[in-house]
């Protein structure tokens, strides 16, 4: 039988931390400092009690006659804080070389507000006539309340101020827009995706956002680059923009199927001439007064990619030989009259409609209607 699981509330966990059963997490710098202090203390006499054979850090602090300190509550020296205050005021309002006026740093609100909070903390801590002068935690609380925040902000101001005292180049960084990192920061993945798109461009199929989603959803790509979830089409469109692609009409170069050749031009003009002769004969029949039924030969061609000539193309891509047409076609041929409608057999009722697949790969009629 498996033992039942027990879940502790945050309040219970806090009580266990206070009693020394659970050690709270520390920053790496705080943990190194704490271990250094405790290791420098000679070990106490061994106890017969087995529960005290491995004393906790809280017991070690009790052995040396003190309580475990809050590292963020330990105040820095007044001189160190005063020097940091001068530097941060100079960083917030740097003067021009002439000494007249201040430079506009064009800081974002996040960085500016955090630096102002640090300045307020250091000013309150180093001020002689301040009620919180020389009191590190009280000064941080007063500074946090002044900018409309509470205890968490006070703790953050203490951390940032200590970091600034150690290194003047460390300033608050605005994390806006950096919570989600794009997959394109992986140079290997970006190179593989770019190579895949180049191969798609050479196959006359064009590039779509769905193909980017399919490529990044392949099991081998997911396992190789550690992709955790599938991207959406909108994200794929963003990736294509970043990689230099734009959505436009097909880049057309020279035709590769003999478009506008001399033999095609001659056939077109012969057909136009014969059509004019037939029109003259129709007019003579109408003038005789006999009932004439006009049957129109209707031909409609439908393509597999009608009105789908747009795709994603790289900004530096060159036009390639263009194949006339918009994919596989299907021609529907029939006869129609205004008096009788579509032409059908008088006895069999068979329709005169013919479906034809134009092109050299047609299996019937050699691609022509006879």
GROMACS .gro file of C-alpha atoms in nm:
model
  370
    1UNK     CA    1   0.000   0.000   0.000
    2UNK     CA    2   0.136   0.338  -0.096
    3UNK     CA    3   0.157   0.604   0.170
    4UNK     CA    4  -0.078   0.902   0.135
    5UNK     CA    5   0.073   1.223   0.004
    6UNK     CA    6   0.076   1.527   0.229
    7UNK     CA    7   0.070   1.882   0.095
    8UNK     CA    8   0.176   2.171   0.317
    9UNK     CA    9   0.035   2.519   0.288
   10UNK     CA   10   0.266   2.820   0.246
   11UNK     CA   11   0.199   2.914   0.611
   12UNK     CA   12   0.313   2.570   0.729
   13UNK     CA   13   0.622   2.591   0.511
   14UNK     CA   14   0.704   2.929   0.661
   15UNK     CA   15   0.672   2.788   1.013
   16UNK     CA   16   0.902   2.499   0.924
   17UNK     CA   17   1.158   2.745   0.792
   18UNK     CA   18   1.144   2.942   1.117
   19UNK     CA   19   1.190   2.622   1.321
   20UNK     CA   20   1.493   2.522   1.114
   21UNK     CA   21   1.345   2.208   0.951
   22UNK     CA   22   1.348   2.363   0.602
   23UNK     CA   23   1.623   2.593   0.481
   24UNK     CA   24   1.492   2.882   0.268
   25UNK     CA   25   1.648   2.941  -0.073
   26UNK     CA   26   1.931   3.193  -0.085
   27UNK     CA   27   2.095   3.384  -0.363
   28UNK     CA   28   2.431   3.232  -0.468
   29UNK     CA   29   2.624   3.523  -0.315
   30UNK     CA   30   2.430   3.497   0.013
   31UNK     CA   31   2.486   3.121   0.034
   32UNK     CA   32   2.862   3.154  -0.023
   33UNK     CA   33   2.887   3.420   0.248
   34UNK     CA   34   2.681   3.214   0.494
   35UNK     CA   35   2.888   2.899   0.436
   36UNK     CA   36   3.209   3.098   0.478
   37UNK     CA   37   3.097   3.232   0.817
   38UNK     CA   38   2.971   2.896   0.944
   39UNK     CA   39   3.282   2.705   0.830
   40UNK     CA   40   3.506   2.950   1.014
   41UNK     CA   41   3.335   2.861   1.346
   42UNK     CA   42   3.481   2.558   1.535
   43UNK     CA   43   3.239   2.266   1.569
   44UNK     CA   44   3.049   2.230   1.894
   45UNK     CA   45   3.073   1.930   2.124
   46UNK     CA   46   2.896   1.620   1.996
   47UNK     CA   47   2.561   1.538   2.151
   48UNK     CA   48   2.423   1.199   2.247
   49UNK     CA   49   2.091   1.293   2.093
   50UNK     CA   50   2.070   1.143   1.745
   51UNK     CA   51   1.842   1.421   1.627
   52UNK     CA   52   2.122   1.671   1.688
   53UNK     CA   53   2.394   1.464   1.521
   54UNK     CA   54   2.365   1.680   1.206
   55UNK     CA   55   2.273   2.026   1.328
   56UNK     CA   56   2.095   2.262   1.093
   57UNK     CA   57   2.228   2.600   0.990
   58UNK     CA   58   1.991   2.761   1.240
   59UNK     CA   59   2.148   2.554   1.520
   60UNK     CA   60   2.494   2.655   1.401
   61UNK     CA   61   2.397   3.023   1.420
   62UNK     CA   62   2.263   2.962   1.773
   63UNK     CA   63   2.594   2.798   1.871
   64UNK     CA   64   2.789   3.109   1.778
   65UNK     CA   65   2.550   3.325   1.978
   66UNK     CA   66   2.352   3.490   1.703
   67UNK     CA   67   2.042   3.459   1.488
   68UNK     CA   68   2.063   3.386   1.119
   69UNK     CA   69   2.073   3.731   0.953
   70UNK     CA   70   1.870   3.856   0.658
   71UNK     CA   71   2.140   3.935   0.406
   72UNK     CA   72   1.932   4.205   0.239
   73UNK     CA   73   1.876   4.367   0.579
   74UNK     CA   74   2.248   4.408   0.646
   75UNK     CA   75   2.313   4.779   0.586
   76UNK     CA   76   2.604   4.895   0.371
   77UNK     CA   77   2.842   5.157   0.499
   78UNK     CA   78   2.730   5.520   0.486
   79UNK     CA   79   3.034   5.620   0.281
   80UNK     CA   80   2.971   5.349   0.021
   81UNK     CA   81   2.604   5.447  -0.007
   82UNK     CA   82   2.694   5.818  -0.036
   83UNK     CA   83   2.932   5.748  -0.325
   84UNK     CA   84   2.667   5.539  -0.499
   85UNK     CA   85   2.413   5.821  -0.449
   86UNK     CA   86   2.641   6.074  -0.620
   87UNK     CA   87   2.701   5.839  -0.913
   88UNK     CA   88   2.335   5.753  -0.964
   89UNK     CA   89   2.233   6.121  -0.954
   90UNK     CA   90   2.498   6.190  -1.217
   91UNK     CA   91   2.369   5.899  -1.425
   92UNK     CA   92   2.011   6.029  -1.406
   93UNK     CA   93   2.101   6.390  -1.489
   94UNK     CA   94   2.435   6.410  -1.672
   95UNK     CA   95   2.546   6.763  -1.752
   96UNK     CA   96   2.671   6.889  -2.085
   97UNK     CA   97   3.040   6.958  -2.120
   98UNK     CA   98   2.972   7.330  -2.102
   99UNK     CA   99   2.813   7.281  -1.759
  100UNK     CA  100   2.484   7.443  -1.863
  101UNK     CA  101   2.178   7.218  -1.865
  102UNK     CA  102   2.138   6.842  -1.856
  103UNK     CA  103   2.137   6.575  -2.125
  104UNK     CA  104   1.822   6.389  -2.221
  105UNK     CA  105   1.900   6.020  -2.170
  106UNK     CA  106   1.570   5.908  -2.330
  107UNK     CA  107   1.528   5.632  -2.072
  108UNK     CA  108   1.219   5.414  -2.077
  109UNK     CA  109   0.980   5.447  -1.785
  110UNK     CA  110   1.079   5.111  -1.633
  111UNK     CA  111   1.449   5.196  -1.605
  112UNK     CA  112   1.388   5.556  -1.498
  113UNK     CA  113   1.138   5.465  -1.222
  114UNK     CA  114   1.366   5.195  -1.076
  115UNK     CA  115   1.667   5.426  -1.079
  116UNK     CA  116   1.460   5.695  -0.905
  117UNK     CA  117   1.362   5.441  -0.639
  118UNK     CA  118   1.729   5.350  -0.587
  119UNK     CA  119   1.819   5.718  -0.562
  120UNK     CA  120   1.543   5.775  -0.304
  121UNK     CA  121   1.662   5.476  -0.098
  122UNK     CA  122   2.024   5.594  -0.094
  123UNK     CA  123   1.921   5.954  -0.019
  124UNK     CA  124   1.705   5.851   0.278
  125UNK     CA  125   1.972   5.616   0.409
  126UNK     CA  126   2.254   5.871   0.396
  127UNK     CA  127   2.052   6.176   0.511
  128UNK     CA  128   2.148   6.290   0.860
  129UNK     CA  129   1.818   6.464   0.940
  130UNK     CA  130   1.600   6.176   0.810
  131UNK     CA  131   1.400   5.955   1.047
  132UNK     CA  132   1.525   5.652   0.852
  133UNK     CA  133   1.885   5.777   0.830
  134UNK     CA  134   2.125   5.488   0.879
  135UNK     CA  135   1.835   5.239   0.874
  136UNK     CA  136   1.862   5.031   0.557
  137UNK     CA  137   1.526   4.847   0.571
  138UNK     CA  138   1.328   5.151   0.691
  139UNK     CA  139   1.477   5.364   0.414
  140UNK     CA  140   1.382   5.105   0.152
  141UNK     CA  141   1.025   5.086   0.283
  142UNK     CA  142   0.991   5.465   0.280
  143UNK     CA  143   1.127   5.482  -0.075
  144UNK     CA  144   0.892   5.205  -0.193
  145UNK     CA  145   0.588   5.373  -0.037
  146UNK     CA  146   0.688   5.705  -0.194
  147UNK     CA  147   0.669   5.553  -0.543
  148UNK     CA  148   0.341   5.373  -0.469
  149UNK     CA  149   0.458   5.019  -0.385
  150UNK     CA  150   0.518   4.797  -0.083
  151UNK     CA  151   0.746   4.536   0.073
  152UNK     CA  152   0.837   4.351  -0.246
  153UNK     CA  153   0.942   4.676  -0.411
  154UNK     CA  154   1.148   4.764  -0.102
  155UNK     CA  155   1.330   4.431  -0.124
  156UNK     CA  156   1.389   4.483  -0.498
  157UNK     CA  157   1.531   4.830  -0.435
  158UNK     CA  158   1.772   4.688  -0.176
  159UNK     CA  159   1.891   4.420  -0.420
  160UNK     CA  160   1.939   4.665  -0.708
  161UNK     CA  161   2.114   4.918  -0.485
  162UNK     CA  162   2.360   4.658  -0.360
  163UNK     CA  163   2.428   4.545  -0.717
  164UNK     CA  164   2.485   4.906  -0.820
  165UNK     CA  165   2.731   4.954  -0.536
  166UNK     CA  166   2.930   4.655  -0.660
  167UNK     CA  167   2.925   4.757  -1.027
  168UNK     CA  168   2.816   5.097  -1.157
  169UNK     CA  169   2.743   4.948  -1.500
  170UNK     CA  170   2.454   4.738  -1.364
  171UNK     CA  171   2.133   4.932  -1.430
  172UNK     CA  172   1.767   4.817  -1.425
  173UNK     CA  173   1.680   4.651  -1.756
  174UNK     CA  174   1.331   4.669  -1.903
  175UNK     CA  175   1.217   4.307  -1.963
  176UNK     CA  176   0.918   4.410  -2.179
  177UNK     CA  177   0.903   4.198  -2.495
  178UNK     CA  178   1.172   3.953  -2.379
  179UNK     CA  179   0.954   3.704  -2.190
  180UNK     CA  180   0.908   3.491  -2.501
  181UNK     CA  181   1.224   3.423  -2.698
  182UNK     CA  182   1.194   3.357  -3.070
  183UNK     CA  183   1.321   3.028  -3.211
  184UNK     CA  184   1.525   3.221  -3.467
  185UNK     CA  185   1.788   3.303  -3.203
  186UNK     CA  186   1.907   2.946  -3.258
  187UNK     CA  187   2.151   2.995  -3.547
  188UNK     CA  188   2.153   2.627  -3.643
  189UNK     CA  189   1.773   2.612  -3.659
  190UNK     CA  190   1.757   2.938  -3.855
  191UNK     CA  191   2.009   2.805  -4.107
  192UNK     CA  192   1.819   2.478  -4.154
  193UNK     CA  193   1.491   2.664  -4.199
  194UNK     CA  194   1.646   2.899  -4.454
  195UNK     CA  195   1.789   2.605  -4.652
  196UNK     CA  196   1.450   2.432  -4.646
  197UNK     CA  197   1.278   2.744  -4.782
  198UNK     CA  198   1.534   2.773  -5.062
  199UNK     CA  199   1.460   2.415  -5.166
  200UNK     CA  200   1.087   2.490  -5.172
  201UNK     CA  201   1.145   2.792  -5.394
  202UNK     CA  202   1.318   2.580  -5.660
  203UNK     CA  203   1.029   2.330  -5.687
  204UNK     CA  204   0.779   2.576  -5.844
  205UNK     CA  205   0.547   2.526  -5.545
  206UNK     CA  206   0.611   2.857  -5.374
  207UNK     CA  207   0.646   2.914  -5.001
  208UNK     CA  208   0.358   2.933  -4.754
  209UNK     CA  209   0.338   2.988  -4.381
  210UNK     CA  210   0.191   2.638  -4.339
  211UNK     CA  211   0.513   2.488  -4.474
  212UNK     CA  212   0.711   2.671  -4.205
  213UNK     CA  213   0.476   2.532  -3.938
  214UNK     CA  214   0.511   2.179  -4.082
  215UNK     CA  215   0.891   2.204  -4.088
  216UNK     CA  216   0.914   2.317  -3.725
  217UNK     CA  217   0.667   2.041  -3.625
  218UNK     CA  218   0.876   1.757  -3.767
  219UNK     CA  219   0.982   1.510  -3.493
  220UNK     CA  220   1.350   1.520  -3.593
  221UNK     CA  221   1.359   1.902  -3.581
  222UNK     CA  222   1.177   1.910  -3.245
  223UNK     CA  223   1.417   1.657  -3.092
  224UNK     CA  224   1.729   1.815  -3.238
  225UNK     CA  225   1.659   2.174  -3.130
  226UNK     CA  226   1.445   2.112  -2.820
  227UNK     CA  227   1.126   2.279  -2.946
  228UNK     CA  228   0.859   2.255  -2.677
  229UNK     CA  229   0.541   2.351  -2.862
  230UNK     CA  230   0.406   2.405  -3.212
  231UNK     CA  231   0.403   2.756  -3.353
  232UNK     CA  232   0.098   2.918  -3.511
  233UNK     CA  233   0.063   3.050  -3.866
  234UNK     CA  234   0.086   3.409  -3.743
  235UNK     CA  235   0.419   3.327  -3.577
  236UNK     CA  236   0.537   3.162  -3.900
  237UNK     CA  237   0.446   3.479  -4.093
  238UNK     CA  238   0.649   3.681  -3.843
  239UNK     CA  239   0.946   3.447  -3.893
  240UNK     CA  240   0.922   3.489  -4.272
  241UNK     CA  241   0.925   3.868  -4.235
  242UNK     CA  242   1.230   3.851  -4.007
  243UNK     CA  243   1.415   3.627  -4.254
  244UNK     CA  244   1.361   3.875  -4.539
  245UNK     CA  245   1.058   3.726  -4.716
  246UNK     CA  246   0.756   3.920  -4.840
  247UNK     CA  247   0.415   3.812  -4.969
  248UNK     CA  248   0.374   3.915  -5.334
  249UNK     CA  249   0.282   3.799  -5.682
  250UNK     CA  250   0.493   3.537  -5.857
  251UNK     CA  251   0.815   3.678  -5.997
  252UNK     CA  252   0.773   3.614  -6.371
  253UNK     CA  253   1.066   3.567  -6.604
  254UNK     CA  254   1.081   3.438  -6.961
  255UNK     CA  255   0.814   3.183  -7.056
  256UNK     CA  256   0.943   2.826  -7.090
  257UNK     CA  257   0.654   2.671  -7.289
  258UNK     CA  258   0.677   2.863  -7.616
  259UNK     CA  259   0.431   3.137  -7.530
  260UNK     CA  260   0.377   3.380  -7.819
  261UNK     CA  261   0.566   3.157  -8.064
  262UNK     CA  262   0.519   3.213  -8.440
  263UNK     CA  263   0.309   2.898  -8.498
  264UNK     CA  264   0.066   2.991  -8.219
  265UNK     CA  265   0.036   3.343  -8.354
  266UNK     CA  266  -0.053   3.212  -8.704
  267UNK     CA  267  -0.319   2.972  -8.573
  268UNK     CA  268  -0.486   3.252  -8.381
  269UNK     CA  269  -0.517   3.472  -8.688
  270UNK     CA  270  -0.651   3.184  -8.903
  271UNK     CA  271  -0.926   3.119  -8.647
  272UNK     CA  272  -1.023   3.486  -8.640
  273UNK     CA  273  -1.054   3.490  -9.020
  274UNK     CA  274  -1.279   3.180  -9.028
  275UNK     CA  275  -1.501   3.328  -8.756
  276UNK     CA  276  -1.567   3.634  -8.967
  277UNK     CA  277  -1.678   3.416  -9.262
  278UNK     CA  278  -1.923   3.222  -9.042
  279UNK     CA  279  -2.074   3.547  -8.912
  280UNK     CA  280  -2.152   3.657  -9.268
  281UNK     CA  281  -2.330   3.326  -9.339
  282UNK     CA  282  -2.545   3.361  -9.025
  283UNK     CA  283  -2.662   3.705  -9.130
  284UNK     CA  284  -2.769   3.571  -9.474
  285UNK     CA  285  -2.970   3.290  -9.311
  286UNK     CA  286  -3.152   3.529  -9.080
  287UNK     CA  287  -3.245   3.748  -9.373
  288UNK     CA  288  -3.424   3.455  -9.549
  289UNK     CA  289  -3.695   3.440  -9.278
  290UNK     CA  290  -3.636   3.076  -9.181
  291UNK     CA  291  -3.624   2.963  -8.817
  292UNK     CA  292  -3.259   2.949  -8.723
  293UNK     CA  293  -3.135   2.804  -8.393
  294UNK     CA  294  -2.797   2.928  -8.279
  295UNK     CA  295  -2.593   2.677  -8.080
  296UNK     CA  296  -2.305   2.829  -7.893
  297UNK     CA  297  -1.999   2.622  -7.817
  298UNK     CA  298  -1.909   2.697  -7.457
  299UNK     CA  299  -1.563   2.613  -7.326
  300UNK     CA  300  -1.463   2.683  -6.968
  301UNK     CA  301  -1.121   2.597  -6.826
  302UNK     CA  302  -1.069   2.561  -6.452
  303UNK     CA  303  -0.722   2.556  -6.297
  304UNK     CA  304  -0.607   2.393  -5.976
  305UNK     CA  305  -0.460   2.720  -5.852
  306UNK     CA  306  -0.707   2.979  -5.975
  307UNK     CA  307  -0.636   3.320  -5.819
  308UNK     CA  308  -0.358   3.170  -5.606
  309UNK     CA  309  -0.056   3.327  -5.764
  310UNK     CA  310   0.072   3.496  -5.449
  311UNK     CA  311   0.334   3.338  -5.226
  312UNK     CA  312   0.631   3.423  -5.004
  313UNK     CA  313   0.946   3.529  -5.187
  314UNK     CA  314   1.280   3.642  -5.055
  315UNK     CA  315   1.367   4.005  -5.113
  316UNK     CA  316   1.686   3.906  -5.300
  317UNK     CA  317   1.527   3.624  -5.505
  318UNK     CA  318   1.554   3.651  -5.883
  319UNK     CA  319   1.280   3.576  -6.133
  320UNK     CA  320   1.295   3.223  -6.270
  321UNK     CA  321   1.152   3.081  -6.596
  322UNK     CA  322   0.777   3.101  -6.570
  323UNK     CA  323   0.549   2.816  -6.673
  324UNK     CA  324   0.222   2.940  -6.824
  325UNK     CA  325  -0.092   2.835  -6.646
  326UNK     CA  326  -0.201   2.799  -6.287
  327UNK     CA  327  -0.155   2.430  -6.228
  328UNK     CA  328  -0.345   2.128  -6.361
  329UNK     CA  329  -0.643   2.234  -6.574
  330UNK     CA  330  -0.981   2.087  -6.661
  331UNK     CA  331  -1.180   2.204  -6.964
  332UNK     CA  332  -1.557   2.167  -6.979
  333UNK     CA  333  -1.693   2.183  -7.338
  334UNK     CA  334  -2.063   2.192  -7.420
  335UNK     CA  335  -2.320   2.341  -7.658
  336UNK     CA  336  -2.594   2.572  -7.539
  337UNK     CA  337  -2.885   2.748  -7.706
  338UNK     CA  338  -3.110   3.026  -7.587
  339UNK     CA  339  -3.413   2.828  -7.712
  340UNK     CA  340  -3.337   2.471  -7.598
  341UNK     CA  341  -3.069   2.503  -7.333
  342UNK     CA  342  -2.786   2.251  -7.315
  343UNK     CA  343  -2.756   2.019  -7.613
  344UNK     CA  344  -2.874   1.659  -7.551
  345UNK     CA  345  -2.963   1.369  -7.779
  346UNK     CA  346  -3.333   1.371  -7.890
  347UNK     CA  347  -3.381   0.998  -7.813
  348UNK     CA  348  -3.101   0.886  -7.584
  349UNK     CA  349  -3.091   1.204  -7.379
  350UNK     CA  350  -2.712   1.186  -7.373
  351UNK     CA  351  -2.543   1.516  -7.295
  352UNK     CA  352  -2.296   1.669  -7.537
  353UNK     CA  353  -2.079   1.785  -7.247
  354UNK     CA  354  -1.717   1.674  -7.269
  355UNK     CA  355  -1.457   1.689  -6.992
  356UNK     CA  356  -1.105   1.734  -7.121
  357UNK     CA  357  -0.769   1.760  -6.948
  358UNK     CA  358  -0.559   1.982  -7.174
  359UNK     CA  359  -0.189   1.923  -7.192
  360UNK     CA  360   0.063   1.671  -7.309
  361UNK     CA  361  -0.011   1.433  -7.021
  362UNK     CA  362  -0.376   1.388  -7.116
  363UNK     CA  363  -0.482   1.021  -7.159
  364UNK     CA  364  -0.768   1.093  -7.400
  365UNK     CA  365  -0.793   1.278  -7.732
  366UNK     CA  366  -0.424   1.368  -7.708
  367UNK     CA  367  -0.522   1.679  -7.521
  368UNK     CA  368  -0.736   1.821  -7.803
  369UNK     CA  369  -1.109   1.843  -7.866
  370UNK     CA  370  -1.214   1.704  -8.204
   0.00000   0.00000   0.00000
